mmCIF file of C-alpha atoms in Angstrom:
data_model
loop_
_atom_site.group_PDB
_atom_site.id
_atom_site.type_symbol
_atom_site.label_atom_id
_atom_site.label_comp_id
_atom_site.label_asym_id
_atom_site.label_seq_id
_atom_site.Cartn_x
_atom_site.Cartn_y
_atom_site.Cartn_z
ATOM 1 C CA SER A 1 -0.029 10.351 -17.613
ATOM 2 C CA TYR A 2 -3.109 9.836 -15.401
ATOM 3 C CA TYR A 3 -1.180 8.384 -12.455
ATOM 4 C CA ILE A 4 1.815 10.691 -12.778
ATOM 5 C CA LEU A 5 -0.559 13.616 -12.180
ATOM 6 C CA PHE A 6 -1.652 12.062 -8.880
ATOM 7 C CA PHE A 7 1.972 11.430 -7.944
ATOM 8 C CA LEU A 8 3.069 14.983 -8.743
ATOM 9 C CA ALA A 9 0.056 16.504 -6.989
ATOM 10 C CA GLY A 10 0.826 14.450 -3.897
ATOM 11 C CA PHE A 11 4.467 15.437 -4.025
ATOM 12 C CA VAL A 12 3.641 19.139 -4.346
ATOM 13 C CA LEU A 13 0.764 19.192 -1.849
ATOM 14 C CA LEU A 14 2.303 17.045 0.866
ATOM 15 C CA SER A 15 5.642 18.831 0.829
ATOM 16 C CA ASN A 16 3.813 21.918 2.145
ATOM 17 C CA LYS A 17 3.054 21.374 5.852
ATOM 18 C CA THR A 18 0.183 23.881 5.858
ATOM 19 C CA ILE A 19 -1.611 22.107 3.030
ATOM 20 C CA ALA A 20 -0.929 18.687 4.587
ATOM 21 C CA ASN A 21 -2.411 19.880 7.886
ATOM 22 C CA HIS A 22 -5.508 21.208 6.091
ATOM 23 C CA ILE A 23 -5.945 17.847 4.362
ATOM 24 C CA ALA A 24 -5.777 16.122 7.756
ATOM 25 C CA HIS A 25 -8.252 18.623 9.204
ATOM 26 C CA GLN A 26 -10.755 18.047 6.370
ATOM 27 C CA ARG A 27 -10.369 14.237 6.210
ATOM 28 C CA TYR A 28 -14.047 13.603 7.018
ATOM 29 C CA LEU A 29 -15.136 15.920 4.207
ATOM 30 C CA TYR A 30 -13.002 13.921 1.754
ATOM 31 C CA LEU A 31 -14.407 10.652 3.125
ATOM 32 C CA ILE A 32 -18.004 11.846 2.689
ATOM 33 C CA GLU A 33 -17.163 13.073 -0.804
ATOM 34 C CA ALA A 34 -15.684 9.658 -1.669
ATOM 35 C CA ILE A 35 -18.786 7.843 -0.399
ATOM 36 C CA ILE A 36 -21.176 10.110 -2.313
ATOM 37 C CA ALA A 37 -19.110 9.923 -5.509
ATOM 38 C CA THR A 38 -18.921 6.121 -5.247
ATOM 39 C CA ALA A 39 -22.687 5.894 -4.758
ATOM 40 C CA PHE A 40 -23.182 8.162 -7.769
ATOM 41 C CA MET A 41 -20.761 6.084 -9.828
ATOM 42 C CA PHE A 42 -22.688 2.887 -9.248
ATOM 43 C CA SER A 43 -26.094 4.503 -9.710
ATOM 44 C CA SER A 44 -25.141 6.455 -12.855
ATOM 45 C CA PRO A 45 -26.045 3.629 -15.273
ATOM 46 C CA SER A 46 -29.670 3.960 -14.171
ATOM 47 C CA LEU A 47 -29.563 7.784 -14.250
ATOM 48 C CA PHE A 48 -28.264 8.233 -17.795
ATOM 49 C CA SER A 49 -29.181 6.612 -21.065
ATOM 50 C CA LYS A 50 -26.567 4.354 -22.562
ATOM 51 C CA GLY A 51 -24.014 6.060 -24.754
ATOM 52 C CA VAL A 52 -21.490 8.850 -24.577
ATOM 53 C CA THR A 53 -23.111 10.650 -21.623
ATOM 54 C CA ILE A 54 -22.722 7.746 -19.221
ATOM 55 C CA GLU A 55 -19.158 7.144 -20.401
ATOM 56 C CA TYR A 56 -18.149 10.748 -19.645
ATOM 57 C CA ALA A 57 -20.016 10.730 -16.334
ATOM 58 C CA TRP A 58 -18.220 7.519 -15.343
ATOM 59 C CA LYS A 59 -14.773 8.852 -16.329
ATOM 60 C CA ILE A 60 -15.187 12.188 -14.559
ATOM 61 C CA ASN A 61 -16.639 10.554 -11.485
ATOM 62 C CA SER A 62 -13.811 8.005 -11.336
ATOM 63 C CA ILE A 63 -11.343 10.895 -11.063
ATOM 64 C CA VAL A 64 -13.396 12.423 -8.227
ATOM 65 C CA VAL A 65 -13.537 9.052 -6.429
ATOM 66 C CA ALA A 66 -9.791 8.480 -6.828
ATOM 67 C CA TRP A 67 -8.909 11.992 -5.670
ATOM 68 C CA SER A 68 -11.274 12.053 -2.675
ATOM 69 C CA CYS A 69 -10.266 8.533 -1.555
ATOM 70 C CA GLY A 70 -6.619 9.538 -1.823
ATOM 71 C CA MET A 71 -7.111 12.744 0.134
ATOM 72 C CA ALA A 72 -9.170 10.935 2.802
ATOM 73 C CA ALA A 73 -6.451 8.278 3.133
ATOM 74 C CA VAL A 74 -3.739 10.937 3.430
ATOM 75 C CA GLY A 75 -5.785 12.910 5.965
ATOM 76 C CA PHE A 76 -6.536 9.925 8.189
ATOM 77 C CA SER A 77 -2.953 8.676 7.879
ATOM 78 C CA LYS A 78 -1.544 12.058 8.837
ATOM 79 C CA ARG A 79 -3.889 12.225 11.827
ATOM 80 C CA TYR A 80 -3.647 8.677 13.176
ATOM 81 C CA LEU A 81 -0.466 7.118 11.763
ATOM 82 C CA ASN A 82 1.985 9.972 12.100
ATOM 83 C CA PHE A 83 4.238 8.517 14.800
ATOM 84 C CA ASN A 84 7.377 6.442 15.085
ATOM 85 C CA SER A 85 7.429 2.929 16.432
ATOM 86 C CA LYS A 86 9.567 -0.188 16.237
ATOM 87 C CA LEU A 87 6.964 -1.816 13.989
ATOM 88 C CA ARG A 88 7.046 1.131 11.553
ATOM 89 C CA LYS A 89 10.838 1.012 11.362
ATOM 90 C CA LEU A 90 10.783 -2.743 10.828
ATOM 91 C CA ALA A 91 8.035 -2.537 8.196
ATOM 92 C CA ASN A 92 9.747 0.365 6.417
ATOM 93 C CA GLU A 93 12.901 -1.711 6.040
ATOM 94 C CA ALA A 94 10.872 -4.642 4.622
ATOM 95 C CA ILE A 95 8.933 -2.648 2.001
ATOM 96 C CA TYR A 96 11.171 -3.203 -1.008
ATOM 97 C CA PRO A 97 11.959 -6.907 -0.411
ATOM 98 C CA PHE A 98 8.272 -7.550 0.257
ATOM 99 C CA TYR A 99 7.376 -5.719 -2.943
ATOM 100 C CA LEU A 100 9.792 -7.891 -4.919
ATOM 101 C CA LEU A 101 8.629 -11.131 -3.282
ATOM 102 C CA HIS A 102 4.866 -10.829 -3.258
ATOM 103 C CA GLN A 103 4.105 -11.247 -6.962
ATOM 104 C CA PRO A 104 6.035 -14.494 -7.584
ATOM 105 C CA VAL A 105 4.655 -15.900 -4.331
ATOM 106 C CA ILE A 106 1.083 -15.029 -5.344
ATOM 107 C CA VAL A 107 1.551 -16.505 -8.822
ATOM 108 C CA VAL A 108 2.996 -19.791 -7.539
ATOM 109 C CA LEU A 109 0.439 -20.224 -4.756
ATOM 110 C CA GLY A 110 -2.411 -19.071 -6.980
ATOM 111 C CA ASN A 111 -1.453 -21.661 -9.573
ATOM 112 C CA PHE A 112 -2.152 -24.385 -7.024
ATOM 113 C CA VAL A 113 -5.170 -22.802 -5.349
ATOM 114 C CA VAL A 114 -7.171 -22.215 -8.560
ATOM 115 C CA GLN A 115 -7.319 -25.978 -9.057
ATOM 116 C CA TRP A 116 -9.128 -26.534 -5.750
ATOM 117 C CA GLN A 117 -12.820 -27.340 -5.935
ATOM 118 C CA ILE A 118 -13.998 -24.710 -3.443
ATOM 119 C CA PRO A 119 -15.944 -21.427 -3.789
ATOM 120 C CA VAL A 120 -13.987 -18.492 -5.236
ATOM 121 C CA ILE A 121 -14.168 -16.456 -2.015
ATOM 122 C CA TRP A 122 -12.276 -19.219 -0.181
ATOM 123 C CA LYS A 123 -9.681 -19.315 -2.951
ATOM 124 C CA VAL A 124 -9.166 -15.565 -2.635
ATOM 125 C CA LEU A 125 -8.856 -15.853 1.132
ATOM 126 C CA ALA A 126 -6.429 -18.797 0.831
ATOM 127 C CA VAL A 127 -4.189 -16.973 -1.654
ATOM 128 C CA THR A 128 -4.275 -13.752 0.366
ATOM 129 C CA VAL A 129 -3.434 -15.289 3.732
ATOM 130 C CA SER A 130 -0.928 -17.846 2.465
ATOM 131 C CA SER A 131 0.911 -15.436 0.152
ATOM 132 C CA PHE A 132 1.214 -12.827 2.898
ATOM 133 C CA THR A 133 2.438 -15.429 5.377
ATOM 134 C CA LEU A 134 4.935 -16.947 2.943
ATOM 135 C CA SER A 135 6.242 -13.530 1.838
ATOM 136 C CA VAL A 136 6.807 -12.492 5.454
ATOM 137 C CA ALA A 137 8.493 -15.819 6.257
ATOM 138 C CA LEU A 138 10.791 -15.606 3.235
ATOM 139 C CA TYR A 139 11.748 -12.064 4.162
ATOM 140 C CA TRP A 140 12.199 -12.775 7.871
ATOM 141 C CA TYR A 141 14.179 -16.029 7.622
ATOM 142 C CA LEU A 142 15.994 -15.887 4.281
ATOM 143 C CA ILE A 143 16.579 -12.209 3.476
ATOM 144 C CA ARG A 144 16.671 -10.109 6.626
ATOM 145 C CA PRO A 145 19.361 -11.996 8.588
ATOM 146 C CA PHE A 146 21.977 -12.273 5.806
ATOM 147 C CA ASN A 147 23.947 -9.291 4.502
ATOM 148 C CA ILE A 148 24.362 -10.736 1.002
ATOM 149 C CA MET A 149 20.606 -11.235 0.682
ATOM 150 C CA ARG A 150 19.971 -7.791 2.147
ATOM 151 C CA VAL A 151 22.128 -6.201 -0.556
ATOM 152 C CA ILE A 152 20.502 -8.275 -3.331
ATOM 153 C CA PHE A 153 17.067 -7.096 -2.161
ATOM 154 C CA GLY A 154 18.078 -3.434 -1.894
ATOM 155 C CA MET A 155 18.554 -3.157 1.858
ATOM 156 C CA LYS A 156 21.436 -1.740 3.848
ATOM 157 C CA LYS A 157 23.909 -4.138 5.359
ATOM 158 C CA PHE A 158 23.860 -4.743 9.076
ATOM 159 C CA PRO A 159 26.646 -2.707 10.674
ATOM 160 C CA LYS A 160 29.709 -4.744 11.588
ATOM 161 C CA GLU A 161 29.778 -5.565 15.255
ATOM 162 C CA ARG A 162 32.518 -3.770 17.101
ATOM 163 C CA LYS A 163 34.568 -6.027 19.260
ATOM 164 C CA GLN A 164 34.872 -4.537 22.672
ATOM 165 C CA ILE A 165 38.058 -5.158 24.527
ATOM 166 C CA SER A 166 37.253 -5.962 28.092
ATOM 167 C CA GLN A 167 39.302 -4.205 30.670
ATOM 168 C CA VAL A 168 40.671 -6.399 33.384
#
């Protein structure tokens, strides 16, 4: 129920262009609010005594952080990422296959990487970079070019090429 409220609020607010423009206009206010709320969240254990008070403060503040981060992200996205490009069209087409691929790729690669005797930060970096690279490669070379794979992964088929009759 918590996340559905965010989804519905986003759906209602962003469908209204006036509200969406106001969110973009006040993006810095939301960013400052998110920074202050995050600072408060991490300093609250020292401000309150242990018990119910700190639990309620943490829960309420987490909602403020989530909301202000979301609004800041929407505002900055609307301001700086609201344009069409070939990369956006290509990435938009790859969203669902990438979503389906990334978890099994992370699990398989992570299973090998956790056994390495290196610091955790390097393991995280290795899994992140290698899983992203492998997911993109699988999509690009095994899913994108073939209509049967495109359909299996929820994409539209490539249109059939029209044979042009050359006039002599």
